[in-house]
Tab-separated table of C-alpha atoms in Angstrom:
chain	number	residue	atom	x	y	z
Q	1	LEU	CA	0.000	0.000	0.000
Q	2	LYS	CA	2.815	2.386	0.860
Q	3	GLU	CA	4.514	1.699	-2.502
Q	4	GLY	CA	1.240	2.332	-4.323
Q	5	ILE	CA	0.771	5.655	-2.560
Q	6	LYS	CA	4.379	6.627	-3.168
Q	7	ASN	CA	3.900	5.950	-6.889
Q	8	SER	CA	0.617	7.892	-7.128
Q	9	GLY	CA	-1.620	4.844	-7.565
Q	10	ASP	CA	-2.272	2.377	-10.354
Q	11	SER	CA	-3.624	3.617	-13.690
Q	12	MET	CA	-3.968	0.288	-15.540
Q	13	VAL	CA	-7.539	1.073	-16.575
Q	14	ASP	CA	-8.829	4.545	-15.891
Q	15	PHE	CA	-7.596	5.915	-12.543
Q	16	ARG	CA	-6.419	9.520	-12.675
Q	17	LEU	CA	-5.138	11.901	-10.016
Q	18	PRO	CA	-7.172	15.074	-9.367
Q	19	ASP	CA	-4.957	16.990	-11.815
Q	20	GLY	CA	-5.663	14.398	-14.548
Q	21	THR	CA	-2.235	12.699	-14.512
Q	22	ARG	CA	-1.831	8.954	-14.299
Q	23	GLY	CA	-0.226	7.050	-11.457
Q	24	ASN	CA	2.970	5.021	-11.910
Q	25	TYR	CA	2.421	1.928	-9.775
Q	26	GLN	CA	1.319	-0.222	-12.728
Q	27	ASN	CA	4.913	-0.005	-13.978
Q	28	LYS	CA	6.090	-1.867	-10.878
Q	29	GLN	CA	3.692	-4.809	-11.087
Q	30	LYS	CA	5.476	-8.122	-11.465
Q	31	VAL	CA	2.657	-10.456	-12.576
Q	32	TYR	CA	-0.564	-8.580	-13.431
Q	33	ASN	CA	-1.388	-8.625	-17.142
Q	34	LYS	CA	1.781	-10.600	-17.974
Q	35	ASN	CA	0.102	-13.816	-19.138
Q	36	GLY	CA	2.570	-16.012	-21.034
Q	37	GLU	CA	5.663	-14.073	-19.945
Q	38	ILE	CA	8.420	-15.754	-17.945
Q	39	CYS	CA	8.196	-15.142	-14.191
Q	40	ASN	CA	10.847	-12.641	-13.138
Q	41	ARG	CA	11.247	-14.355	-9.750
Q	42	CYS	CA	11.963	-17.991	-10.679
Q	43	GLU	CA	12.852	-17.262	-14.333
Q	44	GLU	CA	11.613	-20.746	-15.253
Q	45	VAL	CA	7.850	-20.780	-15.767
Q	46	GLN	CA	5.355	-18.720	-17.734
Q	47	ILE	CA	2.808	-16.643	-15.848
Q	48	GLU	CA	-0.755	-17.934	-16.204
Q	49	LYS	CA	-4.097	-16.196	-15.986
Q	50	ILE	CA	-6.596	-18.177	-13.917
Q	51	LYS	CA	-10.096	-17.495	-12.583
Q	52	VAL	CA	-10.647	-16.978	-8.867
Q	53	GLY	CA	-14.368	-16.732	-8.322
Q	54	VAL	CA	-15.437	-14.755	-11.366
Q	55	ARG	CA	-12.332	-12.590	-11.584
Q	56	GLY	CA	-9.143	-13.179	-13.523
Q	57	THR	CA	-5.870	-13.311	-11.618
Q	58	TYR	CA	-2.295	-13.899	-12.713
Q	59	ILE	CA	0.066	-16.364	-11.040
Q	60	CYS	CA	3.351	-18.147	-11.509
Q	61	PRO	CA	2.442	-21.821	-10.995
Q	62	ASN	CA	5.996	-22.461	-9.804
Q	63	CYS	CA	6.109	-19.684	-7.174
Q	64	GLN	CA	2.456	-19.752	-6.062
Q	65	ILE	CA	0.264	-22.640	-4.992
Q	66	LYS	CA	-3.021	-23.162	-6.823
Q	67	ARG	CA	-5.858	-24.066	-4.489
Q	68	ARG	CA	-8.865	-25.788	-5.964
């Protein structure tokens, strides 16, 4: 949360600051919207997009455990 605030929020979709500028936190995300890219942590496995409930989420199946 502190990093997000420090970087003026996340403007992946439509968030804007009161002056109309975009935040920068989306540039620091490691997994979100990186489906098919190699994980930058383990550098072995491609990131996958899965559904959790009705929402999409991105994981590295090597670094994170899938719960069914």
